Coordinates of C-alpha atoms and ligand atoms in Angstrom, one line a residue:
X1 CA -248.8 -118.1 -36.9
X2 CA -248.8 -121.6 -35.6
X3 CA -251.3 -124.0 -36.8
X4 CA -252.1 -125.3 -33.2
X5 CA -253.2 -122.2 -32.2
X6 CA -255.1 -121.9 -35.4
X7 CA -256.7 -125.4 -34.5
X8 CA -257.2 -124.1 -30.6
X9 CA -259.9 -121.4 -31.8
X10 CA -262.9 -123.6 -31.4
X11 CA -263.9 -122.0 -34.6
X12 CA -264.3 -124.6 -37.9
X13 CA -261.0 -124.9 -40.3
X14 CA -261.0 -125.3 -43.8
X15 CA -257.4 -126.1 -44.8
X16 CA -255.6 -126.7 -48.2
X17 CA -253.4 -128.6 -49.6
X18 CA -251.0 -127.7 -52.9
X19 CA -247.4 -129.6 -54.4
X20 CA -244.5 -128.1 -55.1
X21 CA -243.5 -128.1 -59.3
X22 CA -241.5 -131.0 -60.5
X23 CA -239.2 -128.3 -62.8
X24 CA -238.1 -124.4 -62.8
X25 CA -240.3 -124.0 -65.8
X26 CA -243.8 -124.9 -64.2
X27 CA -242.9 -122.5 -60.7
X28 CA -245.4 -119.8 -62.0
X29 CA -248.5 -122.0 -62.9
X30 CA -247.6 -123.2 -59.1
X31 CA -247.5 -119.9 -58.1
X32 CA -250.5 -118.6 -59.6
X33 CA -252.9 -121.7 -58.1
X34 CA -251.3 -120.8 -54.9
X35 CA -252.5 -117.5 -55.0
X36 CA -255.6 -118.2 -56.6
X37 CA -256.4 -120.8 -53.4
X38 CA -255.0 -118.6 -51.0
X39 CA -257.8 -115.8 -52.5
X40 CA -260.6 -117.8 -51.0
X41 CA -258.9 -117.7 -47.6
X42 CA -258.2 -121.1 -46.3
X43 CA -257.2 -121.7 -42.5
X44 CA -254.0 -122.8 -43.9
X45 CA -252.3 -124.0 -46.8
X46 CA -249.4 -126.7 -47.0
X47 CA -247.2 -127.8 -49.3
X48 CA -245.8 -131.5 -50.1
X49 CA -242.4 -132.9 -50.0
X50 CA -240.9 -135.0 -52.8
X51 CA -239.3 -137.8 -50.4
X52 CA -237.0 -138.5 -53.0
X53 CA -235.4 -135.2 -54.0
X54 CA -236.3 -133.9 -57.1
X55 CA -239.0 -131.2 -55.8
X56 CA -237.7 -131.2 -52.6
X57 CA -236.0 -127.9 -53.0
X58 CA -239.1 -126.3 -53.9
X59 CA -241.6 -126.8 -51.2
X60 CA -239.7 -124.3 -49.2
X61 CA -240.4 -121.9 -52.0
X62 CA -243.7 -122.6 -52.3
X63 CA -244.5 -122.4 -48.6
X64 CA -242.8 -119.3 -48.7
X65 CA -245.2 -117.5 -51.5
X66 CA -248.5 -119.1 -49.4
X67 CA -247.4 -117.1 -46.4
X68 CA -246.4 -113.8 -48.8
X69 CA -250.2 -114.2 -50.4
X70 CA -251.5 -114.0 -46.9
X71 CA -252.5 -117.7 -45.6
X72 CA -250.2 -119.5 -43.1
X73 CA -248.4 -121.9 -44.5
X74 CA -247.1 -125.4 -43.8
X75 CA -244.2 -127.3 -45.3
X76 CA -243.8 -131.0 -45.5
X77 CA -240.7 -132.6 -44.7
X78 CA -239.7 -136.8 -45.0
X79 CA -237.0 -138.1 -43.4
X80 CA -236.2 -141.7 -44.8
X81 CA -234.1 -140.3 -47.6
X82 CA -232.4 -137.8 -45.7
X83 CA -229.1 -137.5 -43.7
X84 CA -229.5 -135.6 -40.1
X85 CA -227.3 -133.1 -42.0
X86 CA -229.8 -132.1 -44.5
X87 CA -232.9 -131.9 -42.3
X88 CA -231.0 -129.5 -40.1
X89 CA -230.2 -127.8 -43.4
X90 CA -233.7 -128.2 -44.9
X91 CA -235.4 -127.0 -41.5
X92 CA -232.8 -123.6 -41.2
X93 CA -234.2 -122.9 -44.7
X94 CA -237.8 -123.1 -43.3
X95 CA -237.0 -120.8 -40.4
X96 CA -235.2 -118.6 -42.8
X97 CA -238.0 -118.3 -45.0
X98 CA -240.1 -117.3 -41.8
X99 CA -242.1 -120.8 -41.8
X100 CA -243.0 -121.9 -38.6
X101 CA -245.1 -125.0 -39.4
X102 CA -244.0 -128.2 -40.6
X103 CA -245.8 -131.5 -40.9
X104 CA -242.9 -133.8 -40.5
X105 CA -243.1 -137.4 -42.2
X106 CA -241.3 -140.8 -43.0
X107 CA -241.7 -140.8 -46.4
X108 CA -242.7 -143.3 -48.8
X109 CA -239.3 -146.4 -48.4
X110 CA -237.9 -146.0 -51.9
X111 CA -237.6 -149.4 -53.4
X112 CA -233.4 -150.2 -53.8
X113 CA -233.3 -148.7 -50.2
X114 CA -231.9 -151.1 -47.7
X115 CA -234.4 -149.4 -44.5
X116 CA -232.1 -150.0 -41.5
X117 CA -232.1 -146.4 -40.4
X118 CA -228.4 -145.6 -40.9
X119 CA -229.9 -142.4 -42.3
X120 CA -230.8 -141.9 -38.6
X121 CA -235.0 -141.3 -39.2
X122 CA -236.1 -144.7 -39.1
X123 CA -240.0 -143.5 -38.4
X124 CA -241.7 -139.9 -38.4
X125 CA -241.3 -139.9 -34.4
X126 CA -237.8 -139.8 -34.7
X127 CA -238.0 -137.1 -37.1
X128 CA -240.2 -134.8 -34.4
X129 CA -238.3 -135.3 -31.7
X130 CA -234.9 -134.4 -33.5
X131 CA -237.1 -130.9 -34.8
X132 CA -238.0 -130.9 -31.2
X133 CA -234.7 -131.4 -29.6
X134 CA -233.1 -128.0 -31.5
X135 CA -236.5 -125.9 -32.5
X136 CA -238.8 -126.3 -29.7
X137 CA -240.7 -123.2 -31.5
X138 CA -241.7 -124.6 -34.5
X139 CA -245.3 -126.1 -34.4
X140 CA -245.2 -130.1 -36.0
X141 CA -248.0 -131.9 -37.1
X142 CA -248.1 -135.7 -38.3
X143 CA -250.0 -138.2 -40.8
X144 CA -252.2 -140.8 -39.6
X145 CA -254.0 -143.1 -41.6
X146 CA -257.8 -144.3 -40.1
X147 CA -257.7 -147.3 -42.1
X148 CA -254.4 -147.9 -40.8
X149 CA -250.9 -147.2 -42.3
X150 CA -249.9 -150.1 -45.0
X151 CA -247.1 -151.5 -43.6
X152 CA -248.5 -151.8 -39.9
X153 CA -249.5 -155.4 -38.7
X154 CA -252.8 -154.2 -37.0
X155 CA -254.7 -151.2 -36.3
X156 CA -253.5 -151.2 -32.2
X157 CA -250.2 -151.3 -33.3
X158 CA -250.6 -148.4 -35.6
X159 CA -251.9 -146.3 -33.1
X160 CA -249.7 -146.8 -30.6
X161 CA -246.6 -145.5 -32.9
X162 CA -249.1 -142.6 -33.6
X163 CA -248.9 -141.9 -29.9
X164 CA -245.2 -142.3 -29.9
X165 CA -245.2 -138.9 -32.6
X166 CA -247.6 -137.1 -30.0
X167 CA -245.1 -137.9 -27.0
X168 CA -242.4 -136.5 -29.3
X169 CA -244.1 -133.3 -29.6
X170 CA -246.6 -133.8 -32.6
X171 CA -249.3 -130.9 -31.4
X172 CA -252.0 -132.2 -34.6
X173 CA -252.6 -134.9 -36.9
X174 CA -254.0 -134.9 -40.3
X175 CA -255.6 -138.3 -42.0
X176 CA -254.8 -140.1 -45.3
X177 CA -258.0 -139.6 -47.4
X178 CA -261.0 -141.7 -46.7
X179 CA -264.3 -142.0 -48.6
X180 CA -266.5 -143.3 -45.5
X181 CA -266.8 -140.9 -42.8
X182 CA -267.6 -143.9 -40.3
X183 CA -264.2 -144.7 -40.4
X184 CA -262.6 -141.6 -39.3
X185 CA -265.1 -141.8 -36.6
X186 CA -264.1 -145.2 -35.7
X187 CA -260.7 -144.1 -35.5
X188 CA -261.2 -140.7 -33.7
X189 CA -262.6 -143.0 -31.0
X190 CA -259.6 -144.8 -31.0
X191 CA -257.1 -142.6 -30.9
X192 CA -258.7 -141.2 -27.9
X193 CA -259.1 -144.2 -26.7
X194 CA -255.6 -144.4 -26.6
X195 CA -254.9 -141.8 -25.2
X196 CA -254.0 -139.1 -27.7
X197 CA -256.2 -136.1 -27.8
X198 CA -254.5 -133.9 -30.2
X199 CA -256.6 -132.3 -33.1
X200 CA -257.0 -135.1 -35.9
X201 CA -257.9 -133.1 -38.9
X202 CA -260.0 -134.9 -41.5
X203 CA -258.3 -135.4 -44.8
X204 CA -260.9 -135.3 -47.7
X205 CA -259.7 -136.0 -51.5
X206 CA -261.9 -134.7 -54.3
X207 CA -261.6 -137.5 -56.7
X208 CA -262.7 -135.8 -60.1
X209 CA -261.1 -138.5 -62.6
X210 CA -261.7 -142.0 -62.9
X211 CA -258.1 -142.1 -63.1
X212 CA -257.3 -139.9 -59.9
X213 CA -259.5 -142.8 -58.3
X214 CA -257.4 -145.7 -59.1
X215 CA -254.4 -143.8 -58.3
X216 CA -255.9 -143.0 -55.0
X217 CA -256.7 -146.9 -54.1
X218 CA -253.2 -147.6 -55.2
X219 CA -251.7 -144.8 -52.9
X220 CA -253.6 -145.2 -50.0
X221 CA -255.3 -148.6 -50.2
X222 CA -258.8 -146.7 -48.9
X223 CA -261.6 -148.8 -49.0
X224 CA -263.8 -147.4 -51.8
X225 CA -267.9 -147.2 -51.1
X226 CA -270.3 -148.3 -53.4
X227 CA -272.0 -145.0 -53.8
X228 CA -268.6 -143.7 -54.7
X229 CA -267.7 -146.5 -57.6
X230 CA -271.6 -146.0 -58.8
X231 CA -270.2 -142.3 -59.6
X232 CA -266.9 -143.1 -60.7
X233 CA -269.4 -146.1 -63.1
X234 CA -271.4 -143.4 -63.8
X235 CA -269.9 -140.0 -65.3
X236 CA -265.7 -141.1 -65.5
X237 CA -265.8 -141.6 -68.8
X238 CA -267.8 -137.5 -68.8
X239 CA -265.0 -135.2 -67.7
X240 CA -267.2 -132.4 -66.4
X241 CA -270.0 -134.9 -64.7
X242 CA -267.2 -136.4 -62.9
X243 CA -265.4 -133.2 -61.9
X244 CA -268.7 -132.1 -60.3
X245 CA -269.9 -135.0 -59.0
X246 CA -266.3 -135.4 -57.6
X247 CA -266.6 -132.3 -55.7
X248 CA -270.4 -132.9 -54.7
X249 CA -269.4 -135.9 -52.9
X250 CA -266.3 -134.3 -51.0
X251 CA -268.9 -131.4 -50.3
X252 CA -271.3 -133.8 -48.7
X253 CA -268.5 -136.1 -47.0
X254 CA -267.3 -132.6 -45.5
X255 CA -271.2 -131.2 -44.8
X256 CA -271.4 -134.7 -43.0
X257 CA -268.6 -133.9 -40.9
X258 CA -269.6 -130.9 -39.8
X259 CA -273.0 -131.9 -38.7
X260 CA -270.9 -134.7 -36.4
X261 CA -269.4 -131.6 -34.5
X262 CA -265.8 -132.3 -36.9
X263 CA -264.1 -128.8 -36.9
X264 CA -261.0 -129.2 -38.7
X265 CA -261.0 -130.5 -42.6
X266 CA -258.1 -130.2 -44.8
X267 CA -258.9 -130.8 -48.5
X268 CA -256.4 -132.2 -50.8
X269 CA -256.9 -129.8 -53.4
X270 CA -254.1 -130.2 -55.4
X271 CA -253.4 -126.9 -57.4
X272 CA -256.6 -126.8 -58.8
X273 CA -258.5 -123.6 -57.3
X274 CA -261.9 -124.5 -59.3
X275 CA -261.6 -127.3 -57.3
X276 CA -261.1 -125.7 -53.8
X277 CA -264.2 -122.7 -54.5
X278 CA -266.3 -125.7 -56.2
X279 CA -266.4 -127.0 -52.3
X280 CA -266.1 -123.7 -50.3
X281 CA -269.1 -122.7 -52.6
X282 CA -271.6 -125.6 -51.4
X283 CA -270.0 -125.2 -48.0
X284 CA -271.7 -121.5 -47.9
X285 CA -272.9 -120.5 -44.6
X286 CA -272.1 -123.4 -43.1
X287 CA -268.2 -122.3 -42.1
Ligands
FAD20 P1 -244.4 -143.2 -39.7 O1 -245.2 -142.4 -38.7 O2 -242.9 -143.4 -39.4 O3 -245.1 -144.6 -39.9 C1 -244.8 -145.5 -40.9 C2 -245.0 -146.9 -40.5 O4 -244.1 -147.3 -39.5 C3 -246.4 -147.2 -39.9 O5 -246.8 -148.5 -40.3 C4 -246.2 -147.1 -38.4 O6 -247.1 -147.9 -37.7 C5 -244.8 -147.7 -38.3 N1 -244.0 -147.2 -37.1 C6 -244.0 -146.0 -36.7 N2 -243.2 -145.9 -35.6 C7 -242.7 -147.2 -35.4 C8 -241.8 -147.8 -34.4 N3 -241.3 -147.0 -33.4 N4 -241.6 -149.1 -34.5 C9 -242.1 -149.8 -35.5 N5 -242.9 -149.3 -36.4 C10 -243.2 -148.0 -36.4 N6 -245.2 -138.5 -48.5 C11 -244.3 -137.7 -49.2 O7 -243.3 -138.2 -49.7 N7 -244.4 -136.3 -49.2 C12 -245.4 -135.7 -48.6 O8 -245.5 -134.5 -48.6 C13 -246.4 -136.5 -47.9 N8 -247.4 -135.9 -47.3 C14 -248.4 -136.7 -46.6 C15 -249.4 -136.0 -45.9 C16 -250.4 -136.8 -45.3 C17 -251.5 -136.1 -44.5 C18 -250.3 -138.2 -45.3 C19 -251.4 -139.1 -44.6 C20 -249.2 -138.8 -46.0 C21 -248.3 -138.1 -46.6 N9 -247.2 -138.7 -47.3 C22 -246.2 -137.9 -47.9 C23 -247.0 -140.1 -47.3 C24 -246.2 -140.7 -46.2 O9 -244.9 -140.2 -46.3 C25 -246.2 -142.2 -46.3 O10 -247.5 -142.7 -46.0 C26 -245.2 -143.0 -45.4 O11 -245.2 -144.4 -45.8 C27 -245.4 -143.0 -43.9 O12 -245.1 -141.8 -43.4 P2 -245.4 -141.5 -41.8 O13 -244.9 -140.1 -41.5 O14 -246.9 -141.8 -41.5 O15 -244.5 -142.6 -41.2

């Protein structure tokens, strides 16, 4: 099933989020988180990309076992290390596999890469529209970042490339994490402001380790709330406080969310299935 039909429903959408292994060895502790997320019945699960190999060849496998354990699945797919060649060859592998969903990215520019698109994907648009071009059938979706993407001068000229992916057939969006829902509403209004009125599913990280908090600044750049460095202050240094406070604070970010009308949340849940039923369990009658 396509995932903008799944977002069309008008009902609320809890998604998922797992990565692929880094070796053969670790497939089945991959395998058995998938399944044990997929158990508590998520909209949709996907699965990440390694932009620079190395687990590349494993998302499809991954993506393939989340569809097998009964969720739809989505695979992600960067461009900026990639040949035309091996796109085409990554996406017949998707279709193959009997994915249709695929959120299609730059990628992260490796550092000794000279970036002057003789790959041929210089930006995620250019990846959609090439998917587009040959498989009109498979349902894209694309990242967009409400505090806007690193490397973009300003915020207006971020949004108007995110346009460019919608006018090359992105049919959703999902957002880097943020900690401060005011921000995602600042950007909702403008991204419609600008004209794109896809679905623009929140992205919400359960940071459970003071460690998983600096690597999140350091990835994304968020901008980190006081009431969320009191708790990191507070408990990081007390694995379990931290791990639930962590997932009390996505809870409420998400609870939030809903009570602003927000349908569509995708949790980065990152193999860990405690993780995912510690949120779906405050969430209770509420989705
Ligand atoms: P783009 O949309 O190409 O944007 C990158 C930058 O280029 C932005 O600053 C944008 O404003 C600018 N830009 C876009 N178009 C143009 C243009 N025509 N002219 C000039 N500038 C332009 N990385 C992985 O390696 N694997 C994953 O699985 C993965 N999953 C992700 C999932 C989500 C939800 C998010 C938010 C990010 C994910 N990433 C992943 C990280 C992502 O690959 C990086 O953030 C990357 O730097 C940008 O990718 P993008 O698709 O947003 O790029």
């Amino acid at each position: 099933m396509k995932i903008s039909e799944i977002l069309k429903n008008g009902k609320v959408t809890v998604s998922m989020e797992v990565f692929p292994p880094k070796t053969d060895s670790s497939f089945d502790t991959v395998e058995k988180a998938v399944d044990e997320i997929a158990k508590l019945k998520p909209a949709f699960m996907s699965c990440t990309y390694g932009a620079g190999g190395g687990t590349s060849a494993y998302t499809t496998r991954i993506t393939k076992r989340i569809n097998e354990a009964g969720v739809v699945g989505m695979a992600h797919l960067t461009c900026i290390s990639s040949t035309e060649e091996t796109i085409i060859h990554q996406i017949e592998d998707l279709k193959a596999a009997g994915i249709e969903n695929i959120l299609a990215l730059r990628g992260d520019i490796p550092k000794d890469m000279d970036f002057d698109g003789k790959s041929g994907f210089l930006h995620a648009s250019d990846l959609i529209r090439r998917i587009k071009k040959e498989y009109e059938d498979v349902c894209i979706g694309g990242a967009c970042y409400p505090e806007k993407h690193p490397e973009a001068a300003t915020k207006e000229e971020d949004i108007l490339h995110l346009k460019e992916k919608v006018d090359a057939g992105c049919e959703f969006f999902t957002t880097q994490m943020f900690f401060d829902n005011s921000i995602y509403y600042n950007f909702l209004y403008r991204m419609r402001e600008n004209g794109i009125y896809v679905p623009v599913i929140a992205g919400i990280m359960p940071v459970t380790t003071r460690q998983q908090m600096k690597r999140s600044i350091e990835l994304s750049g968020c901008i980190i709330p006081p009431r969320f460095k009191a708790m990191v202050d507070m408990f990081g240094d007390n694995s379990a406080g931290m791990k639930q406070a962590g997932i009390i604070y996505a809870s409420e970010q998400i609870v939030e969310l809903l009570s602003n009308n927000i349908k569509h949340i995708h949790v980065y849940t990152m193999n860990k299935p405690d993780i995912a039923e510690g949120i779906l369990s405050n969430l209770k009658g509420m989705i």
